Amino acid sequence: MDFARLWLGLLLPLVAALDFSYHHQEEMEAFLKSVAQNYSSITHLHSIGKSVKGRNLWVLVVGRSPKEHRIGIPEFKYVANMHGDETVGRELLLHLIDYLVTSDGKDLEITNLINSTRIHIMPSMNPDGFENVKKPDCFYSNGRENDNFYDLNRNFPDAFEFNNETRQPETVAVMEWLKTETFVLSANLHGGALVASYPFDNGIPATGTLHYRSLTPDDDVFQYLANTYASRNPNMKGDQCKSKMNFPNGITNGYSWYPLKGELLFISTILLIACTQR
Ligand SMILES: *[C@@H]1O[C@H](CO)[C@@H](O)[C@H](O)[C@H]1NC(C)=O
Ligand SMILES: *[C@@H]1O[C@H](CO)[C@@H](O)[C@H](O)[C@H]1NC(C)=O
Ligand SMILES: *[C@@H]1O[C@H](CO)[C@@H](O)[C@H](O)[C@H]1NC(C)=O
Ligand SMILES: [Zn+2]
């Protein structure tokens, strides 16, 4: 075997098409870089910062003008794996990327979507947590938090009360990123329950907390979106993750589920959960 072939042989497993297994940071990076190279006209790969351990926080943008905002083209974002042990969302987003770029120009609906939306995809907000997972299970385990042992979904400023948690590098990176784009809708993928949860997660009496809920002014839109997602998945008729919660129609208001402070949920955010805690 000549040297070139040996070298290729060592490189190929990293850039080969996406398989159905978990992808560590290096494999994920290799995949994202390969997509950005092969589909350079509709993708833009950039890192919005670094984790505690110095791992890049990658975002891949898919759109007809992936590098910049265009008037009339809404900005959408997906964030997954902010809890390092909630790993399904990370893989789902990698597969979504694969599906989007390989369907462009072949599937009318996807081509239309890429023409009319700019989709920002962050497969992992907590790459250190992911690498820290020792034994994946459906309960709290190593890796939920970042490398400083902070729960990133309790680490953001809160709209309703003061959140004194020390802001983590991953959180700061996302906060700065949010200032650079005018996101109009977002989804945040977690694990541990099968439900589409819509904002708010925290609240005050004026948002309905006396009635065990906390609704946004756009509640009809959020319920519509949550229902649209949940109704497409026959498994979402009730919670499939052996927890005691039962979600009618597979959706819930975040506050009704349980109040939560400092989460990555904004007015225009919907939370989609695939099977661990949010
Ligand atoms: C990019 O193209 C190369 C060469 O055709 C191919 O081997 C590789 O699998 C492609 N990567 C992706 C992510 O499509
Ligand atoms: C998408 O945009 C491309 C390039 O501007 C155009 O050629 C194509 O007709 C559009 N397709 C759809 C389905 O909107
Ligand atoms: C944050 O607030 C809680 C409760 O109010 C308090 O127990 C804790 O010491 C505070 N932490 C910091 C870092 O100030
Ligand atoms: Zn979570």
Coordinates of C-alpha atoms and ligand atoms in Angstrom, one line a residue:
M1 CA 0.0 0.0 0.0
D2 CA 1.4 3.3 -1.0
F3 CA 1.6 6.2 1.3
A4 CA -1.2 8.2 -0.3
R5 CA -3.7 5.4 0.1
L6 CA -2.7 4.7 3.7
W7 CA -3.2 8.4 4.4
L8 CA -6.6 8.4 2.7
G9 CA -7.6 5.3 4.6
L10 CA -6.8 6.9 7.9
L11 CA -8.8 10.1 6.9
L12 CA -11.8 8.5 5.3
P13 CA -13.6 7.2 8.4
L14 CA -13.8 10.8 9.7
V15 CA -15.4 12.3 6.6
A16 CA -17.5 9.4 5.3
A17 CA -21.2 10.0 5.0
L18 CA -23.1 10.3 8.3
D19 CA -23.7 6.9 10.0
F20 CA -26.3 6.1 12.7
S21 CA -23.9 6.2 15.7
Y22 CA -22.9 8.9 18.2
H23 CA -20.3 11.3 16.9
H24 CA -17.6 12.6 19.2
Q25 CA -16.3 16.2 18.8
E26 CA -13.6 15.4 16.2
E27 CA -16.0 13.3 14.1
M28 CA -18.7 16.0 14.3
E29 CA -16.1 18.6 13.3
A30 CA -15.0 16.5 10.4
F31 CA -18.5 16.0 9.2
L32 CA -19.5 19.7 9.5
K33 CA -16.3 20.8 7.7
S34 CA -16.9 18.2 5.0
V35 CA -20.5 19.5 4.5
A36 CA -19.3 23.1 4.4
Q37 CA -16.8 22.2 1.8
N38 CA -19.1 20.0 -0.4
Y39 CA -22.1 22.4 -0.2
S40 CA -20.3 25.7 0.1
S41 CA -22.9 27.7 -1.8
I42 CA -25.7 26.9 0.7
T43 CA -23.8 26.5 4.0
H44 CA -21.7 28.6 6.3
L45 CA -19.8 27.0 9.2
H46 CA -18.5 29.1 12.0
S47 CA -17.7 28.7 15.7
I48 CA -19.4 31.1 18.1
G49 CA -16.9 30.5 20.9
K50 CA -15.3 27.8 23.0
S51 CA -16.3 25.6 25.8
V52 CA -14.6 25.5 29.2
K53 CA -12.2 22.9 27.8
G54 CA -11.6 24.9 24.6
R55 CA -13.8 22.9 22.3
N56 CA -15.4 24.9 19.4
L57 CA -19.1 25.6 19.6
W58 CA -20.0 25.0 16.0
V59 CA -22.9 26.5 14.1
L60 CA -23.7 25.5 10.5
V61 CA -26.0 27.9 8.6
V62 CA -28.0 26.5 5.7
G63 CA -29.7 28.9 3.3
R64 CA -29.5 30.3 -0.2
S65 CA -27.4 33.2 1.1
P66 CA -25.9 31.4 4.1
K67 CA -23.3 34.1 5.0
E68 CA -25.6 37.0 5.6
H69 CA -29.1 38.2 6.4
R70 CA -31.4 39.1 3.5
I71 CA -34.5 41.2 3.9
G72 CA -37.6 39.0 4.0
I73 CA -35.6 35.8 4.9
P74 CA -36.4 34.8 8.5
E75 CA -33.6 33.6 10.7
F76 CA -34.3 30.3 12.5
K77 CA -32.1 28.5 15.0
Y78 CA -31.8 25.0 16.4
V79 CA -29.7 24.3 19.5
A80 CA -29.2 20.8 20.9
N81 CA -27.2 18.9 23.5
M82 CA -26.9 21.8 26.0
H83 CA -27.2 19.1 28.5
G84 CA -24.2 16.9 27.5
D85 CA -26.0 13.6 28.4
E86 CA -29.0 14.5 26.3
T87 CA -27.5 13.2 23.2
V88 CA -30.2 12.3 20.7
G89 CA -30.8 16.0 19.6
R90 CA -27.2 16.3 18.7
E91 CA -27.4 13.4 16.3
L92 CA -30.8 14.5 15.0
L93 CA -29.4 17.9 14.0
L94 CA -26.4 16.2 12.3
H95 CA -28.9 14.1 10.3
L96 CA -31.1 17.1 9.7
I97 CA -28.0 18.9 8.2
D98 CA -27.3 15.9 6.0
Y99 CA -30.9 15.7 4.9
L100 CA -31.2 19.4 4.1
V101 CA -28.0 19.7 2.0
T102 CA -28.5 16.4 0.1
S103 CA -32.2 17.3 -0.7
D104 CA -31.4 20.8 -2.1
G105 CA -32.4 20.9 -5.7
K106 CA -33.9 17.4 -5.5
D107 CA -36.8 17.8 -3.1
L108 CA -39.1 20.7 -3.9
E109 CA -40.2 21.4 -0.3
I110 CA -36.6 21.4 1.1
T111 CA -35.4 23.5 -1.9
N112 CA -38.2 26.0 -1.1
L113 CA -37.2 26.0 2.6
I114 CA -33.6 26.7 1.8
N115 CA -34.6 29.4 -0.6
S116 CA -36.9 31.2 2.0
T117 CA -35.3 30.6 5.4
R118 CA -31.8 30.9 6.9
I119 CA -31.5 28.0 9.3
H120 CA -28.8 28.1 12.0
I121 CA -27.9 24.7 13.4
M122 CA -25.9 24.2 16.6
P123 CA -25.7 20.4 17.2
S124 CA -23.9 20.8 20.6
M125 CA -23.9 23.7 23.1
N126 CA -22.1 21.5 25.6
P127 CA -19.4 19.5 23.9
D128 CA -17.5 19.0 27.2
G129 CA -20.5 17.5 28.9
F130 CA -21.0 15.1 26.0
E131 CA -17.4 13.9 26.2
N132 CA -17.8 13.6 30.0
V133 CA -20.7 11.2 29.8
K134 CA -19.6 7.9 31.2
K135 CA -22.6 5.7 31.1
P136 CA -25.6 7.0 29.2
D137 CA -28.9 6.4 31.0
C138 CA -32.3 8.1 31.3
F139 CA -31.5 9.8 34.6
Y140 CA -29.0 12.4 35.8
S141 CA -25.6 11.2 34.9
N142 CA -22.2 12.5 34.3
G143 CA -22.2 15.1 31.6
R144 CA -25.5 17.0 32.0
E145 CA -23.6 20.0 33.2
N146 CA -20.6 21.8 31.6
D147 CA -17.1 21.2 32.7
N148 CA -17.5 23.7 35.6
F149 CA -20.5 21.8 36.9
Y150 CA -23.0 24.4 35.8
D151 CA -26.4 23.5 34.3
L152 CA -26.4 25.6 31.1
N153 CA -30.2 25.6 31.0
R154 CA -30.3 27.4 34.4
N155 CA -27.5 29.8 33.4
F156 CA -29.1 32.5 31.3
P157 CA -30.5 35.8 32.5
D158 CA -34.2 35.3 33.4
A159 CA -37.0 37.6 32.2
F160 CA -38.9 37.4 35.5
E161 CA -36.3 37.1 38.3
F162 CA -32.7 37.7 39.0
N163 CA -30.5 34.8 38.1
N164 CA -27.2 35.0 40.0
E165 CA -25.6 31.9 38.6
T166 CA -22.1 32.7 37.3
R167 CA -22.3 33.0 33.5
Q168 CA -20.4 30.2 31.8
P169 CA -18.4 30.5 28.6
E170 CA -20.9 28.5 26.6
T171 CA -23.7 30.7 27.9
V172 CA -21.8 33.9 27.1
A173 CA -21.0 32.6 23.6
V174 CA -24.7 31.9 22.9
M175 CA -25.8 35.3 24.3
E176 CA -23.3 37.1 22.1
W177 CA -24.4 35.0 19.1
L178 CA -28.0 36.0 19.7
K179 CA -27.1 39.6 19.4
T180 CA -25.7 39.1 15.9
E181 CA -28.8 37.7 14.2
T182 CA -32.5 38.6 14.4
F183 CA -33.8 35.2 15.2
V184 CA -37.6 35.0 14.9
L185 CA -38.1 31.3 15.9
S186 CA -36.0 28.7 17.6
A187 CA -36.1 25.1 18.8
N188 CA -34.0 23.7 21.6
L189 CA -33.7 19.9 21.7
H190 CA -33.4 18.0 25.0
G191 CA -33.9 14.5 26.2
G192 CA -35.8 12.5 28.8
A193 CA -39.4 13.3 28.0
L194 CA -41.3 13.1 24.7
V195 CA -43.1 16.4 24.5
A196 CA -43.1 19.8 22.7
S197 CA -42.8 22.4 25.4
Y198 CA -43.7 26.0 24.7
P199 CA -42.8 29.2 26.6
F200 CA -42.6 30.5 29.2
D201 CA -40.8 28.3 31.7
N202 CA -40.9 30.9 34.4
G203 CA -43.4 33.6 35.1
I204 CA -45.3 36.0 37.3
P205 CA -49.0 36.3 38.1
A206 CA -49.5 38.5 35.0
T207 CA -48.4 35.6 32.7
G208 CA -50.8 33.2 34.5
T209 CA -48.8 31.5 37.2
L210 CA -51.8 31.6 39.6
H211 CA -53.4 29.2 37.1
Y212 CA -50.2 27.0 37.0
R213 CA -49.1 28.2 33.6
S214 CA -47.1 31.1 32.1
L215 CA -48.2 32.2 28.7
T216 CA -46.6 34.5 26.1
P217 CA -48.5 37.1 24.1
D218 CA -48.0 34.8 21.1
D219 CA -49.4 31.7 22.9
D220 CA -51.7 30.8 20.0
V221 CA -48.7 30.7 17.7
F222 CA -46.7 28.6 20.1
Q223 CA -49.5 26.1 20.7
Y224 CA -50.0 25.8 17.0
L225 CA -46.3 25.1 16.4
A226 CA -46.1 22.6 19.3
N227 CA -49.2 20.8 18.0
T228 CA -47.9 20.8 14.5
Y229 CA -44.7 19.1 15.7
A230 CA -46.4 16.7 18.1
S231 CA -49.2 15.6 15.8
R232 CA -46.8 14.4 13.2
N233 CA -45.3 11.9 15.7
P234 CA -47.7 9.1 16.7
N235 CA -45.5 8.3 19.7
M236 CA -46.3 11.7 21.2
K237 CA -49.8 10.8 22.4
G238 CA -48.4 10.5 25.9
D239 CA -45.0 10.4 27.6
Q240 CA -43.1 7.3 26.5
C241 CA -40.1 7.8 28.9
K242 CA -41.6 6.1 31.9
S243 CA -41.9 9.4 33.8
K244 CA -45.1 10.1 35.6
M245 CA -46.0 13.0 33.5
N246 CA -48.7 12.7 30.8
F247 CA -48.9 15.3 28.2
P248 CA -52.2 15.7 26.4
N249 CA -51.5 15.8 22.6
G250 CA -47.8 15.6 23.4
I251 CA -47.5 19.3 24.2
T252 CA -47.1 21.4 27.4
N253 CA -46.5 24.9 28.6
G254 CA -43.1 24.9 30.2
Y255 CA -44.2 26.5 33.4
S256 CA -47.1 24.0 33.8
W257 CA -44.6 21.2 33.5
Y258 CA -42.3 22.7 36.1
P259 CA -41.1 26.3 36.7
L260 CA -37.5 26.8 35.7
K261 CA -35.2 29.8 36.0
G262 CA -32.4 30.9 33.6
E263 CA -33.3 28.7 30.7
L264 CA -32.5 29.2 27.0
L265 CA -36.0 30.1 26.1
F266 CA -37.0 33.4 24.6
I267 CA -40.3 34.8 23.5
S268 CA -39.7 33.2 20.1
T269 CA -38.5 29.8 21.3
I270 CA -40.1 26.5 21.3
L271 CA -38.6 23.5 23.1
L272 CA -38.7 20.1 21.6
I273 CA -37.7 17.2 23.8
A274 CA -36.6 13.8 22.6
C275 CA -36.0 11.1 25.7
T276 CA -33.4 13.0 30.5
Q277 CA -34.5 16.0 32.1
R278 CA -34.7 19.4 30.4
Ligands
LIG1 C1 -17.9 15.3 0.5 O1 -17.4 14.8 -0.7 C2 -16.5 13.8 -0.6 C3 -15.9 13.5 -2.0 O2 -17.0 13.2 -2.9 C4 -17.1 12.6 0.0 O3 -16.2 11.5 0.2 C5 -17.7 12.9 1.4 O4 -18.4 11.9 1.9 C6 -18.6 14.1 1.3 N1 -19.0 14.5 2.6 C7 -20.3 14.8 2.9 C8 -20.5 15.2 4.3 O5 -21.2 14.8 2.1
LIG2 C1 -34.8 28.3 -5.3 O1 -33.8 29.3 -5.7 C2 -33.1 29.0 -6.8 C3 -31.9 29.9 -7.0 O2 -32.4 31.3 -6.8 C4 -34.1 29.0 -8.0 O3 -33.4 28.6 -9.2 C5 -35.1 27.9 -7.8 O4 -36.1 28.0 -8.8 C6 -35.8 28.1 -6.4 N1 -36.6 27.0 -6.2 C7 -37.7 26.9 -5.4 C8 -38.4 25.7 -5.3 O5 -38.1 28.0 -4.8
LIG3 C1 -27.5 33.1 44.6 O1 -28.7 33.2 45.4 C2 -28.9 32.1 46.2 C3 -30.3 32.3 46.8 O2 -30.8 33.6 46.8 C4 -27.9 32.1 47.3 O3 -28.1 31.0 48.2 C5 -26.5 31.9 46.7 O4 -25.4 32.0 47.6 C6 -26.3 33.0 45.6 N1 -25.1 32.7 44.8 C7 -24.2 33.6 44.5 C8 -23.0 33.1 43.6 O5 -24.3 34.8 44.8
ZN4 ZN -32.1 19.1 28.9

